[in-house]
Amino acid sequence: MENKFENMTKEQLWKLFPIFLTKHNPDWADWYKEEEKTLRNLLGTNDALRISHIGSTAIDKLWAKPIIDILIETPDKTALERVCETLIKAGYILMAKTSDRYSFNKGYTPKGLDDKVYHIHLRLKGDNDELYFRDYLATHDNVAWEYEKLKLKLWRKYTYDRDEYTAAKTDFVVKYTNIAKQLYKDRYTV
């Protein structure tokens, strides 16, 4: 993370940035479009093959953390590294990195969250399970409401523990992502 957060423990960060959910905000779609435009201007089309709105803010009517999740898919490792460097230079905070997955945020401040907050998930093409899960929830209201109910329950329990909140949703997400991938097959092959 950027210098102002690097010396903080996870627990301190979670206290500063607790999990909270809000009713669906129709402005979230516009916030995504604004940020997508910013990202496309920064990255062009060669390195960013696909930029997508993912997560619960992409699903109409669902309660969600008011954080816009965005997936950027790149064609190869070289482009992945180039996009990473570009995002850092543009002021995005690199939160986590593995060999072929990067997570950035925008809108985190030493005093808490800005009005508009983004999580950017940078991946190689095809590493896009979130698109299948999003599409399944968007077309299966009963599963979407079940997911919402689960998240509302977990929010109360794990307000200050993002790892546990995420872990407790994993089985549900994996189950319906796998169903969606069978249903939608190669919908998101590049």
mmCIF file of C-alpha atoms in Angstrom:
data_model
loop_
_atom_site.group_PDB
_atom_site.id
_atom_site.type_symbol
_atom_site.label_atom_id
_atom_site.label_comp_id
_atom_site.label_asym_id
_atom_site.label_seq_id
_atom_site.Cartn_x
_atom_site.Cartn_y
_atom_site.Cartn_z
ATOM 1 C CA MET A 1 0.000 0.000 0.000
ATOM 2 C CA GLU A 2 1.013 3.601 -0.341
ATOM 3 C CA ASN A 3 3.296 5.003 2.384
ATOM 4 C CA LYS A 4 0.489 6.471 4.476
ATOM 5 C CA PHE A 5 -0.982 2.984 5.030
ATOM 6 C CA GLU A 6 2.051 0.688 4.846
ATOM 7 C CA ASN A 7 2.831 0.767 8.572
ATOM 8 C CA MET A 8 -0.744 0.025 9.607
ATOM 9 C CA THR A 9 -1.786 -3.468 10.659
ATOM 10 C CA LYS A 10 -4.742 -5.180 8.992
ATOM 11 C CA GLU A 11 -6.746 -4.558 12.135
ATOM 12 C CA GLN A 12 -5.977 -0.824 12.024
ATOM 13 C CA LEU A 13 -6.917 -0.672 8.344
ATOM 14 C CA TRP A 14 -10.160 -2.553 9.004
ATOM 15 C CA LYS A 15 -11.060 -0.096 11.779
ATOM 16 C CA LEU A 16 -10.411 2.811 9.403
ATOM 17 C CA PHE A 17 -12.235 1.114 6.509
ATOM 18 C CA PRO A 18 -14.944 -1.099 8.056
ATOM 19 C CA ILE A 19 -17.335 -3.144 5.964
ATOM 20 C CA PHE A 20 -20.693 -1.482 5.543
ATOM 21 C CA LEU A 21 -23.483 -2.179 3.108
ATOM 22 C CA THR A 22 -26.021 0.218 1.664
ATOM 23 C CA LYS A 23 -29.135 -0.079 -0.452
ATOM 24 C CA HIS A 24 -28.463 -0.143 -4.168
ATOM 25 C CA ASN A 25 -27.531 3.267 -5.502
ATOM 26 C CA PRO A 26 -28.486 3.811 -9.166
ATOM 27 C CA ASP A 27 -25.534 6.245 -9.430
ATOM 28 C CA TRP A 28 -23.106 3.322 -9.124
ATOM 29 C CA ALA A 29 -23.494 2.531 -12.826
ATOM 30 C CA ASP A 30 -22.519 6.115 -13.682
ATOM 31 C CA TRP A 31 -19.572 6.019 -11.288
ATOM 32 C CA TYR A 32 -18.378 2.886 -13.074
ATOM 33 C CA LYS A 33 -18.734 4.532 -16.502
ATOM 34 C CA GLU A 34 -16.761 7.579 -15.329
ATOM 35 C CA GLU A 35 -13.941 5.428 -13.992
ATOM 36 C CA GLU A 36 -13.970 3.164 -17.037
ATOM 37 C CA LYS A 37 -13.478 6.244 -19.212
ATOM 38 C CA THR A 38 -10.570 7.360 -17.015
ATOM 39 C CA LEU A 39 -9.009 3.907 -17.228
ATOM 40 C CA ARG A 40 -9.444 3.655 -21.005
ATOM 41 C CA ASN A 41 -7.784 7.058 -21.413
ATOM 42 C CA LEU A 42 -4.880 5.902 -19.245
ATOM 43 C CA LEU A 43 -4.480 2.429 -20.710
ATOM 44 C CA GLY A 44 -5.696 2.410 -24.297
ATOM 45 C CA THR A 45 -7.096 -0.761 -25.823
ATOM 46 C CA ASN A 46 -3.985 -2.873 -26.443
ATOM 47 C CA ASP A 47 -3.134 -3.458 -22.792
ATOM 48 C CA ALA A 48 -6.686 -3.419 -21.423
ATOM 49 C CA LEU A 49 -8.561 -5.961 -23.510
ATOM 50 C CA ARG A 50 -11.684 -5.728 -21.414
ATOM 51 C CA ILE A 51 -12.755 -3.459 -18.566
ATOM 52 C CA SER A 52 -15.840 -4.636 -16.680
ATOM 53 C CA HIS A 53 -18.040 -3.601 -13.769
ATOM 54 C CA ILE A 54 -18.130 -6.535 -11.338
ATOM 55 C CA GLY A 55 -19.302 -7.106 -7.789
ATOM 56 C CA SER A 56 -22.604 -6.356 -6.144
ATOM 57 C CA THR A 57 -22.682 -2.712 -7.243
ATOM 58 C CA ALA A 58 -23.114 -4.053 -10.789
ATOM 59 C CA ILE A 59 -26.363 -5.814 -9.827
ATOM 60 C CA ASP A 60 -29.488 -3.668 -9.724
ATOM 61 C CA LYS A 61 -31.333 -3.590 -6.422
ATOM 62 C CA LEU A 62 -28.761 -5.470 -4.304
ATOM 63 C CA TRP A 63 -27.365 -4.066 -1.097
ATOM 64 C CA ALA A 64 -23.607 -3.692 -1.462
ATOM 65 C CA LYS A 65 -20.498 -2.093 -0.109
ATOM 66 C CA PRO A 66 -20.472 1.298 -1.887
ATOM 67 C CA ILE A 67 -17.225 0.390 -3.621
ATOM 68 C CA ILE A 68 -17.154 -0.040 -7.379
ATOM 69 C CA ASP A 69 -15.256 -3.199 -8.347
ATOM 70 C CA ILE A 70 -13.666 -3.089 -11.785
ATOM 71 C CA LEU A 71 -11.958 -5.952 -13.592
ATOM 72 C CA ILE A 72 -9.253 -5.161 -16.142
ATOM 73 C CA GLU A 73 -8.102 -8.060 -18.321
ATOM 74 C CA THR A 74 -4.779 -7.838 -20.146
ATOM 75 C CA PRO A 75 -3.537 -10.007 -23.036
ATOM 76 C CA ASP A 76 -0.250 -11.126 -21.446
ATOM 77 C CA LYS A 77 2.194 -10.717 -18.564
ATOM 78 C CA THR A 78 4.035 -7.832 -20.254
ATOM 79 C CA ALA A 79 0.814 -5.844 -20.607
ATOM 80 C CA LEU A 80 -0.098 -6.746 -17.021
ATOM 81 C CA GLU A 81 3.143 -5.183 -15.789
ATOM 82 C CA ARG A 82 2.693 -2.109 -18.003
ATOM 83 C CA VAL A 83 -0.838 -1.530 -16.719
ATOM 84 C CA CYS A 84 0.378 -1.968 -13.134
ATOM 85 C CA GLU A 85 3.045 0.703 -13.605
ATOM 86 C CA THR A 86 0.570 3.049 -15.298
ATOM 87 C CA LEU A 87 -1.976 2.712 -12.496
ATOM 88 C CA ILE A 88 0.637 3.355 -9.815
ATOM 89 C CA LYS A 89 1.879 6.460 -11.650
ATOM 90 C CA ALA A 90 -1.745 7.661 -11.917
ATOM 91 C CA GLY A 91 -2.147 7.458 -8.133
ATOM 92 C CA TYR A 92 -3.947 4.156 -7.645
ATOM 93 C CA ILE A 93 -2.816 2.353 -4.493
ATOM 94 C CA LEU A 94 -1.405 -1.146 -5.059
ATOM 95 C CA MET A 95 -2.927 -3.183 -2.246
ATOM 96 C CA ALA A 96 -1.939 -6.727 -3.149
ATOM 97 C CA LYS A 97 0.080 -8.520 -5.797
ATOM 98 C CA THR A 98 0.666 -12.116 -6.825
ATOM 99 C CA SER A 99 2.447 -13.341 -9.946
ATOM 100 C CA ASP A 100 -0.513 -12.570 -12.214
ATOM 101 C CA ARG A 101 -3.111 -10.751 -10.102
ATOM 102 C CA TYR A 102 -2.936 -7.187 -8.850
ATOM 103 C CA SER A 103 -5.405 -5.324 -6.652
ATOM 104 C CA PHE A 104 -5.571 -1.535 -6.525
ATOM 105 C CA ASN A 105 -7.821 0.929 -4.830
ATOM 106 C CA LYS A 106 -8.767 4.525 -5.336
ATOM 107 C CA GLY A 107 -10.634 6.637 -2.821
ATOM 108 C CA TYR A 108 -8.971 5.461 0.383
ATOM 109 C CA THR A 109 -7.660 8.315 2.542
ATOM 110 C CA PRO A 110 -6.057 8.524 6.011
ATOM 111 C CA LYS A 111 -9.441 9.791 7.281
ATOM 112 C CA GLY A 112 -11.553 7.042 5.701
ATOM 113 C CA LEU A 113 -13.264 6.557 2.370
ATOM 114 C CA ASP A 114 -13.865 9.263 -0.243
ATOM 115 C CA ASP A 115 -17.313 9.761 -1.723
ATOM 116 C CA LYS A 116 -16.407 7.496 -4.661
ATOM 117 C CA VAL A 117 -14.307 4.417 -4.010
ATOM 118 C CA TYR A 118 -12.972 1.856 -6.473
ATOM 119 C CA HIS A 119 -11.283 -1.529 -6.290
ATOM 120 C CA ILE A 120 -9.419 -2.376 -9.477
ATOM 121 C CA HIS A 121 -8.719 -6.060 -10.153
ATOM 122 C CA LEU A 122 -5.970 -6.436 -12.746
ATOM 123 C CA ARG A 123 -5.709 -9.885 -14.332
ATOM 124 C CA LEU A 124 -4.693 -11.842 -17.394
ATOM 125 C CA LYS A 125 -7.377 -12.527 -20.001
ATOM 126 C CA GLY A 126 -9.691 -15.329 -19.018
ATOM 127 C CA ASP A 127 -9.178 -14.861 -15.267
ATOM 128 C CA ASN A 128 -12.697 -13.470 -15.038
ATOM 129 C CA ASP A 129 -14.951 -15.692 -12.931
ATOM 130 C CA GLU A 130 -16.540 -12.567 -11.452
ATOM 131 C CA LEU A 131 -18.201 -11.848 -14.812
ATOM 132 C CA TYR A 132 -20.004 -15.195 -14.745
ATOM 133 C CA PHE A 133 -21.113 -14.711 -11.136
ATOM 134 C CA ARG A 134 -22.336 -11.173 -11.899
ATOM 135 C CA ASP A 135 -24.343 -12.343 -14.914
ATOM 136 C CA TYR A 136 -25.892 -15.216 -13.000
ATOM 137 C CA LEU A 137 -27.053 -12.936 -10.179
ATOM 138 C CA ALA A 138 -28.398 -10.416 -12.684
ATOM 139 C CA THR A 139 -30.656 -13.060 -14.260
ATOM 140 C CA HIS A 140 -31.555 -15.176 -11.213
ATOM 141 C CA ASP A 141 -33.309 -12.949 -8.685
ATOM 142 C CA ASN A 142 -33.832 -15.689 -6.123
ATOM 143 C CA VAL A 143 -30.077 -16.396 -5.971
ATOM 144 C CA ALA A 144 -29.294 -12.660 -5.894
ATOM 145 C CA TRP A 145 -31.601 -12.155 -2.904
ATOM 146 C CA GLU A 146 -30.086 -15.187 -1.178
ATOM 147 C CA TYR A 147 -26.635 -13.666 -1.711
ATOM 148 C CA GLU A 148 -27.828 -10.323 -0.364
ATOM 149 C CA LYS A 149 -29.252 -11.983 2.736
ATOM 150 C CA LEU A 150 -25.942 -13.790 3.320
ATOM 151 C CA LYS A 151 -23.958 -10.566 2.952
ATOM 152 C CA LEU A 152 -26.236 -8.657 5.341
ATOM 153 C CA LYS A 153 -25.785 -11.387 7.952
ATOM 154 C CA LEU A 154 -21.991 -11.461 7.505
ATOM 155 C CA TRP A 155 -21.687 -7.677 7.572
ATOM 156 C CA ARG A 156 -22.904 -7.571 11.161
ATOM 157 C CA LYS A 157 -20.567 -10.381 12.186
ATOM 158 C CA TYR A 158 -17.412 -9.267 10.323
ATOM 159 C CA THR A 159 -17.633 -5.466 10.149
ATOM 160 C CA TYR A 160 -13.941 -5.206 11.077
ATOM 161 C CA ASP A 161 -12.582 -8.355 9.425
ATOM 162 C CA ARG A 162 -12.572 -8.276 5.619
ATOM 163 C CA ASP A 163 -10.772 -11.620 5.329
ATOM 164 C CA GLU A 164 -13.429 -13.490 7.303
ATOM 165 C CA TYR A 165 -16.256 -11.648 5.524
ATOM 166 C CA THR A 166 -14.851 -12.721 2.157
ATOM 167 C CA ALA A 167 -14.064 -16.271 3.293
ATOM 168 C CA ALA A 168 -17.598 -16.762 4.620
ATOM 169 C CA LYS A 169 -19.048 -15.903 1.165
ATOM 170 C CA THR A 170 -16.641 -18.099 -0.803
ATOM 171 C CA ASP A 171 -18.629 -21.344 -0.940
ATOM 172 C CA PHE A 172 -21.726 -19.502 -2.175
ATOM 173 C CA VAL A 173 -19.775 -17.567 -4.799
ATOM 174 C CA VAL A 174 -17.904 -20.630 -6.054
ATOM 175 C CA LYS A 175 -21.096 -22.704 -6.275
ATOM 176 C CA TYR A 176 -22.960 -20.186 -8.432
ATOM 177 C CA THR A 177 -19.911 -19.209 -10.463
ATOM 178 C CA ASN A 178 -19.484 -22.853 -11.469
ATOM 179 C CA ILE A 179 -23.165 -23.126 -12.374
ATOM 180 C CA ALA A 180 -22.882 -19.912 -14.422
ATOM 181 C CA LYS A 181 -19.777 -21.131 -16.251
ATOM 182 C CA GLN A 182 -21.633 -24.276 -17.280
ATOM 183 C CA LEU A 183 -24.658 -22.263 -18.356
ATOM 184 C CA TYR A 184 -22.803 -19.491 -20.196
ATOM 185 C CA LYS A 185 -19.889 -21.606 -21.480
ATOM 186 C CA ASP A 186 -17.385 -19.412 -23.360
ATOM 187 C CA ARG A 187 -19.233 -16.111 -22.978
ATOM 188 C CA TYR A 188 -16.087 -14.329 -21.847
ATOM 189 C CA THR A 189 -13.326 -15.814 -23.914
ATOM 190 C CA VAL A 190 -11.347 -12.996 -25.495
#
